[in-house]
Coordinates of C-alpha atoms and ligand atoms in Angstrom, one line a residue:
M1 CA 58.3 -76.1 -43.4
A2 CA 55.4 -75.8 -45.8
T3 CA 55.4 -78.3 -48.9
E4 CA 54.0 -76.0 -52.0
A5 CA 50.9 -78.1 -51.6
Q6 CA 50.6 -76.9 -47.7
A7 CA 51.2 -73.6 -48.6
Q8 CA 47.6 -72.4 -48.4
W9 CA 46.6 -74.0 -45.6
V10 CA 45.2 -71.8 -42.5
L11 CA 45.1 -72.9 -38.8
T12 CA 42.5 -71.3 -36.7
A13 CA 41.6 -71.3 -33.1
T14 CA 39.0 -69.3 -31.2
G15 CA 38.4 -68.4 -27.6
R16 CA 36.7 -66.0 -25.3
S17 CA 37.8 -64.1 -21.8
P18 CA 35.4 -61.8 -19.4
T19 CA 36.8 -59.2 -18.5
N20 CA 37.2 -58.1 -14.7
I21 CA 36.5 -55.6 -12.0
A22 CA 38.9 -55.0 -9.3
V23 CA 37.5 -54.7 -5.8
I24 CA 40.8 -54.1 -4.6
K25 CA 42.8 -51.6 -7.1
Y26 CA 46.3 -52.1 -9.0
W27 CA 47.5 -48.5 -9.5
G28 CA 51.3 -48.0 -10.2
K29 CA 53.9 -50.4 -11.3
R30 CA 57.4 -50.5 -10.1
D31 CA 58.4 -52.0 -13.8
E32 CA 57.0 -50.9 -16.7
A33 CA 58.5 -53.1 -19.0
L34 CA 57.3 -56.6 -17.2
I35 CA 54.0 -54.8 -16.1
L36 CA 55.0 -55.4 -12.2
P37 CA 52.6 -54.0 -10.1
V38 CA 53.6 -52.2 -6.7
N39 CA 50.5 -53.7 -4.7
D40 CA 48.5 -57.0 -4.9
S41 CA 45.2 -56.5 -6.2
I42 CA 41.8 -58.5 -6.3
S43 CA 39.1 -58.7 -8.9
V44 CA 35.7 -60.1 -9.5
T45 CA 35.6 -61.9 -12.9
L46 CA 32.3 -60.8 -15.0
D47 CA 30.2 -63.5 -16.9
P48 CA 31.5 -63.9 -20.3
D49 CA 28.2 -63.3 -22.1
H50 CA 28.0 -60.2 -20.9
L51 CA 31.3 -58.2 -21.4
S52 CA 33.7 -60.1 -23.0
A53 CA 36.6 -60.2 -25.9
T54 CA 36.2 -63.1 -28.5
T55 CA 39.5 -63.6 -30.5
T56 CA 40.2 -65.7 -33.1
V57 CA 43.7 -66.0 -34.5
A58 CA 45.1 -68.2 -37.8
A59 CA 48.4 -69.2 -38.7
S60 CA 49.3 -69.9 -42.3
P61 CA 52.7 -70.0 -44.4
A62 CA 50.5 -67.6 -46.8
F63 CA 50.9 -64.9 -44.2
P64 CA 54.0 -62.7 -44.7
S65 CA 53.3 -61.2 -41.6
D66 CA 52.0 -60.8 -38.2
R67 CA 48.6 -58.6 -38.1
M68 CA 45.5 -58.1 -36.0
W69 CA 42.0 -56.2 -36.1
L70 CA 40.2 -55.3 -33.3
N71 CA 36.4 -54.5 -33.7
G72 CA 37.3 -54.9 -37.6
K73 CA 39.6 -52.2 -37.7
E74 CA 43.5 -52.8 -38.3
I75 CA 45.7 -51.6 -35.3
A76 CA 49.2 -51.7 -35.3
L77 CA 50.7 -54.8 -33.5
S78 CA 54.4 -53.0 -33.1
G79 CA 53.5 -52.1 -29.6
G80 CA 56.1 -54.0 -26.6
R81 CA 53.2 -55.3 -24.9
F82 CA 51.6 -57.6 -28.2
Q83 CA 55.1 -58.2 -29.1
S84 CA 56.1 -59.5 -25.3
C85 CA 52.7 -62.0 -25.6
L86 CA 53.8 -63.1 -28.6
R87 CA 57.0 -64.0 -28.2
E88 CA 56.0 -65.5 -24.6
I89 CA 53.8 -67.6 -26.1
R90 CA 55.7 -68.6 -29.6
K91 CA 58.7 -69.7 -26.9
R92 CA 56.0 -72.2 -25.4
A93 CA 54.3 -73.8 -28.5
R94 CA 54.9 -77.3 -29.4
D95 CA 54.0 -79.6 -32.0
V96 CA 50.8 -79.4 -33.9
E97 CA 49.5 -81.9 -36.7
D98 CA 45.9 -82.0 -38.2
E99 CA 46.2 -85.5 -40.2
K100 CA 43.0 -85.1 -41.9
R101 CA 44.2 -81.7 -43.4
G102 CA 47.6 -83.0 -43.9
I103 CA 49.1 -80.0 -41.6
K104 CA 52.1 -80.5 -39.5
I105 CA 53.6 -78.1 -37.8
K106 CA 57.0 -78.4 -35.7
K107 CA 57.8 -76.4 -32.9
E108 CA 60.7 -74.6 -34.2
D109 CA 58.4 -73.8 -37.3
W110 CA 56.2 -71.5 -35.0
E111 CA 58.8 -69.1 -34.9
K112 CA 59.0 -68.6 -38.7
L113 CA 55.0 -68.5 -38.8
H114 CA 52.7 -65.5 -38.8
V115 CA 49.5 -65.0 -37.5
H116 CA 46.2 -62.7 -37.9
I117 CA 44.1 -61.7 -34.9
A118 CA 40.8 -60.5 -34.9
S119 CA 39.3 -59.6 -31.7
Y120 CA 35.8 -58.1 -30.8
N121 CA 34.7 -56.7 -27.7
N122 CA 31.0 -56.6 -26.7
F123 CA 31.2 -53.2 -25.0
P124 CA 32.9 -49.7 -25.1
T125 CA 36.6 -50.3 -25.8
A126 CA 38.8 -48.0 -23.7
A127 CA 35.8 -46.0 -21.6
G128 CA 37.3 -47.3 -18.4
L129 CA 35.3 -50.9 -18.5
A130 CA 38.7 -52.9 -18.5
S131 CA 38.4 -54.0 -22.4
S132 CA 42.3 -54.3 -22.4
A133 CA 41.9 -56.8 -19.7
A134 CA 39.3 -58.9 -21.5
G135 CA 41.4 -58.4 -25.0
F136 CA 45.4 -59.6 -23.8
A137 CA 43.7 -62.4 -21.4
C138 CA 41.8 -63.6 -24.7
L139 CA 45.0 -63.1 -27.2
V140 CA 47.0 -65.0 -24.9
F141 CA 44.7 -67.9 -24.5
T142 CA 43.9 -68.2 -27.5
L143 CA 47.2 -68.2 -28.9
G144 CA 48.2 -70.9 -26.3
K145 CA 45.6 -72.7 -28.1
L146 CA 46.8 -72.4 -31.5
M147 CA 50.2 -73.2 -30.7
N148 CA 49.3 -76.0 -28.3
V149 CA 50.7 -74.6 -25.5
N150 CA 50.7 -76.6 -22.3
E151 CA 51.3 -74.0 -19.6
D152 CA 49.1 -73.9 -16.4
Y153 CA 47.0 -70.7 -15.8
G154 CA 49.3 -69.3 -13.4
E155 CA 51.7 -69.3 -16.1
L156 CA 49.5 -68.0 -19.0
S157 CA 48.3 -65.2 -16.3
S158 CA 51.9 -64.1 -16.2
I159 CA 52.3 -63.9 -19.9
A160 CA 48.8 -61.9 -20.1
R161 CA 50.2 -59.9 -17.4
Q162 CA 53.0 -58.5 -19.9
G163 CA 50.3 -57.1 -22.3
S164 CA 48.2 -55.3 -19.5
G165 CA 48.7 -55.6 -16.1
S166 CA 44.7 -56.5 -15.1
A167 CA 44.8 -59.1 -17.7
C168 CA 46.6 -61.5 -15.8
R169 CA 43.3 -61.7 -13.4
S170 CA 41.1 -62.2 -16.3
I171 CA 42.5 -65.7 -17.3
Y172 CA 40.2 -67.1 -14.2
G173 CA 36.5 -66.9 -13.2
G174 CA 35.3 -66.2 -9.7
F175 CA 37.1 -63.6 -7.4
V176 CA 41.2 -63.7 -8.4
K177 CA 44.5 -62.0 -6.7
W178 CA 47.1 -60.9 -8.8
C179 CA 50.1 -61.9 -6.2
M180 CA 52.7 -58.8 -6.8
G181 CA 55.5 -61.1 -6.6
K182 CA 59.2 -60.0 -5.5
S183 CA 61.3 -61.2 -8.1
D184 CA 63.0 -58.4 -10.5
D185 CA 62.2 -60.8 -13.2
G186 CA 58.3 -60.9 -12.8
S187 CA 58.4 -64.9 -12.2
D188 CA 56.4 -64.6 -9.5
S189 CA 54.1 -62.0 -10.2
M190 CA 50.9 -63.7 -11.3
A191 CA 47.0 -64.5 -10.7
V192 CA 45.8 -67.1 -8.7
Q193 CA 42.0 -68.1 -8.2
L194 CA 40.8 -67.1 -4.6
V195 CA 36.9 -68.9 -5.4
D196 CA 35.3 -69.7 -8.4
E197 CA 32.2 -68.1 -10.1
S198 CA 29.9 -70.8 -7.5
H199 CA 31.1 -69.7 -4.4
W200 CA 29.2 -66.5 -4.5
D201 CA 26.5 -66.5 -7.0
D202 CA 23.8 -64.3 -5.3
L203 CA 25.8 -61.2 -6.1
V204 CA 24.7 -59.1 -9.0
I205 CA 26.8 -56.5 -10.5
I206 CA 24.9 -53.5 -12.6
I207 CA 27.1 -51.4 -14.8
A208 CA 25.8 -48.0 -15.0
V209 CA 27.4 -46.5 -18.2
V210 CA 27.8 -43.0 -17.4
S211 CA 29.8 -42.3 -20.0
S212 CA 30.7 -44.4 -23.3
K213 CA 33.2 -42.0 -24.7
Q214 CA 37.0 -43.0 -24.7
K215 CA 38.9 -42.1 -21.3
E216 CA 41.5 -38.9 -21.4
T217 CA 44.0 -40.2 -19.6
S218 CA 44.6 -43.8 -20.4
S219 CA 45.5 -46.3 -16.9
T220 CA 49.1 -46.7 -18.2
S221 CA 50.2 -43.0 -18.4
G222 CA 48.1 -42.1 -15.3
M223 CA 49.6 -44.5 -13.1
R224 CA 52.9 -43.8 -14.2
D225 CA 52.3 -40.4 -13.1
T226 CA 51.1 -41.2 -10.0
V227 CA 53.7 -43.3 -9.1
E228 CA 56.2 -40.2 -10.1
T229 CA 54.3 -37.5 -8.3
S230 CA 51.8 -39.1 -5.3
P231 CA 53.4 -39.5 -1.8
L232 CA 50.1 -40.8 -1.2
L233 CA 50.5 -43.7 -3.3
Q234 CA 53.4 -45.2 -1.1
Y235 CA 51.1 -45.0 2.1
R236 CA 48.7 -46.6 0.2
A237 CA 50.8 -49.6 -1.2
Q238 CA 53.0 -50.1 1.4
T239 CA 50.6 -49.7 4.6
V240 CA 46.8 -50.1 3.4
V241 CA 46.5 -52.4 0.7
P242 CA 48.4 -55.1 2.5
G243 CA 45.7 -55.3 5.5
R244 CA 43.0 -54.5 3.0
I245 CA 43.7 -57.7 0.8
L246 CA 44.0 -60.2 3.8
K247 CA 40.5 -58.4 5.0
M248 CA 39.0 -59.0 1.5
E249 CA 40.0 -62.6 1.2
E250 CA 38.4 -63.3 4.6
A251 CA 35.2 -61.1 3.6
I252 CA 35.1 -63.1 0.1
K253 CA 35.6 -66.4 1.9
N254 CA 32.8 -65.7 4.3
R255 CA 30.6 -64.6 1.9
D256 CA 30.4 -61.3 4.3
F257 CA 28.6 -58.8 2.1
E258 CA 29.3 -55.9 4.8
S259 CA 32.4 -56.3 4.6
F260 CA 33.3 -56.7 1.3
A261 CA 31.1 -53.3 0.3
R262 CA 33.3 -51.2 2.9
L263 CA 36.3 -52.5 1.8
T264 CA 35.8 -52.4 -1.9
C265 CA 33.8 -49.0 -1.6
A266 CA 36.8 -47.4 0.5
D267 CA 39.3 -49.0 -2.2
S268 CA 38.0 -47.2 -4.9
N269 CA 37.3 -43.9 -2.9
Q270 CA 41.1 -44.3 -2.1
F271 CA 42.4 -45.1 -5.6
H272 CA 40.7 -42.2 -6.9
A273 CA 42.3 -39.9 -4.3
V274 CA 45.6 -41.1 -5.5
C275 CA 44.5 -39.8 -8.8
L276 CA 43.6 -36.3 -7.2
D277 CA 47.1 -36.7 -5.5
T278 CA 48.9 -37.0 -8.7
S279 CA 50.6 -33.7 -10.4
P280 CA 48.5 -32.9 -12.7
P281 CA 45.5 -34.2 -10.8
I282 CA 43.8 -37.0 -12.6
F283 CA 40.1 -37.0 -12.5
Y284 CA 38.3 -39.9 -13.6
M285 CA 35.1 -39.7 -12.3
N286 CA 32.0 -36.7 -13.1
D287 CA 29.6 -35.6 -11.4
T288 CA 27.1 -38.7 -12.4
S289 CA 29.6 -40.8 -10.6
H290 CA 29.2 -38.3 -7.8
R291 CA 25.8 -38.5 -7.3
I292 CA 25.8 -42.3 -8.1
I293 CA 28.1 -42.4 -5.1
S294 CA 25.8 -40.3 -2.9
L295 CA 22.6 -42.3 -3.7
V296 CA 24.3 -45.5 -2.8
E297 CA 25.9 -44.0 0.3
K298 CA 22.8 -42.6 1.7
W299 CA 20.9 -45.9 0.9
N300 CA 23.3 -47.8 2.5
H301 CA 23.3 -45.6 5.6
S302 CA 19.7 -45.7 5.8
E303 CA 19.5 -49.6 5.6
G304 CA 22.1 -49.6 8.5
T305 CA 24.1 -52.1 6.5
P306 CA 25.4 -51.7 3.1
Q307 CA 23.2 -53.1 0.1
V308 CA 25.2 -52.1 -2.5
A309 CA 29.3 -51.6 -3.2
Y310 CA 30.1 -49.2 -5.9
T311 CA 33.9 -49.4 -7.8
F312 CA 35.2 -47.1 -10.3
D313 CA 38.1 -47.4 -12.6
A314 CA 39.8 -45.2 -14.9
G315 CA 36.8 -43.6 -16.1
P316 CA 33.3 -42.4 -15.0
N317 CA 31.3 -45.7 -15.0
A318 CA 29.9 -47.4 -12.1
V319 CA 30.2 -50.8 -11.1
L320 CA 27.8 -51.5 -8.7
I321 CA 27.5 -54.8 -6.7
A322 CA 24.4 -55.7 -5.2
R323 CA 24.0 -58.2 -2.7
N324 CA 21.2 -60.2 -4.1
R325 CA 18.8 -59.8 -7.1
K326 CA 15.8 -58.6 -5.0
T327 CA 18.3 -55.6 -4.0
A328 CA 19.7 -55.4 -7.7
A329 CA 16.0 -54.6 -8.6
L330 CA 15.8 -52.0 -5.9
L331 CA 18.7 -50.4 -6.9
L332 CA 17.6 -50.3 -10.6
Q333 CA 14.7 -48.7 -9.6
R334 CA 16.7 -46.0 -7.4
L335 CA 19.0 -45.4 -10.4
L336 CA 16.3 -45.0 -13.3
Y337 CA 14.2 -42.7 -10.8
C338 CA 17.4 -40.4 -10.0
F339 CA 18.8 -40.5 -14.0
P340 CA 15.3 -41.2 -15.8
P341 CA 16.3 -42.1 -19.6
Q342 CA 14.9 -39.0 -21.0
E343 CA 16.5 -36.2 -23.1
N344 CA 16.7 -33.5 -20.2
N345 CA 17.9 -35.7 -17.3
L346 CA 15.7 -34.1 -14.3
D347 CA 18.3 -33.7 -11.1
R348 CA 15.8 -35.3 -9.0
C349 CA 18.4 -36.7 -6.3
V350 CA 21.4 -36.1 -4.2
Ligands
DP6_401 C1 41.8 -48.9 -12.3 O1 45.5 -53.1 -16.5 O2 44.6 -51.1 -17.8 O3 41.2 -50.5 -13.6 O4 48.9 -52.5 -16.8 O5 49.3 -50.4 -17.9 O6 47.7 -52.0 -19.0 P1 48.2 -51.5 -17.7 O7 47.0 -50.8 -17.1 P2 45.5 -51.5 -16.6 O8 45.2 -50.7 -15.3 C2 44.0 -51.2 -14.8 C3 43.8 -50.1 -13.3 C4 42.3 -50.0 -12.8 C5 42.3 -51.4 -11.7 C6 42.4 -52.4 -11.7 O9 41.6 -52.8 -12.7 O10 43.3 -52.8 -10.8

């Protein structure tokens, strides 16, 4: 492969991927190893300037093993999910040539070349802000870039899915649907873009960080328990979500904020109901999350039509989607009034 003179080269690639927030939630797998979901889901991808992962991958004949650092701390790459992503990308690697530096990597060399991966999140890891989504999407995208992989985004999304389910949706911007697929090998379980980020650019997303602590129950183990114990999950996946997906696609296509907000809030609430229906029950939201829900519900009710949608993932932080900048400014005022940023947070509302 490499001559003595070449042995010191290092080839790098860098990429950035935003996180995404589901408005119709993914919760529950029908296949744990391949990460195949029990229902379709829909998400909105955030602006990468605000919440994203940045990853640099490097390959060199001088590296004796694959290694990874997350936010500067080395983490084990032995997990099946990292290994699946690395394996799937390596399989699709192609020749790479850098004439100026005299680097020539043949397709088959990638099997023996080791990689070093450094990834940074610009937001709290595992606080229920979908950091694994941005992380795995970025890992797959950047490895693909390094190894000159020529797959389309659908194929990359199905590789990212094997790192973390929600990661498949972060391959695209705008509104994205993860089609659960039917096949047992997962080949048709991938994300598609519904509309790009310019389609509905009035929307403003505010994330109220209620706690930046690491969540107690990971999504992976939480949804495993739900699949095993919740009778409500079957009803949700088979009866409720298919109809909601169609309505949500329609609402997004027509920029119909009223339907969008109603569906988003209802689906977040049902996801947390399914968590409560799990044995033992899983509590991701806390009192502050509940107070934020009340604040938004009361405001929406008093206006007669929804102004803001809320959605909560596997943690207490609120993701609030305002219909436009003016409503977002009013929302911030209300939040700051009810939750003043001071030590003795007065209980002024709800
Ligand atoms: C509540 O994608 O983190 O955010 O596939 O086990 O890695 P794994 O789970 P993950 O689950 C995300 C769950 C959710 C809802 C969603 O993003 O759709």
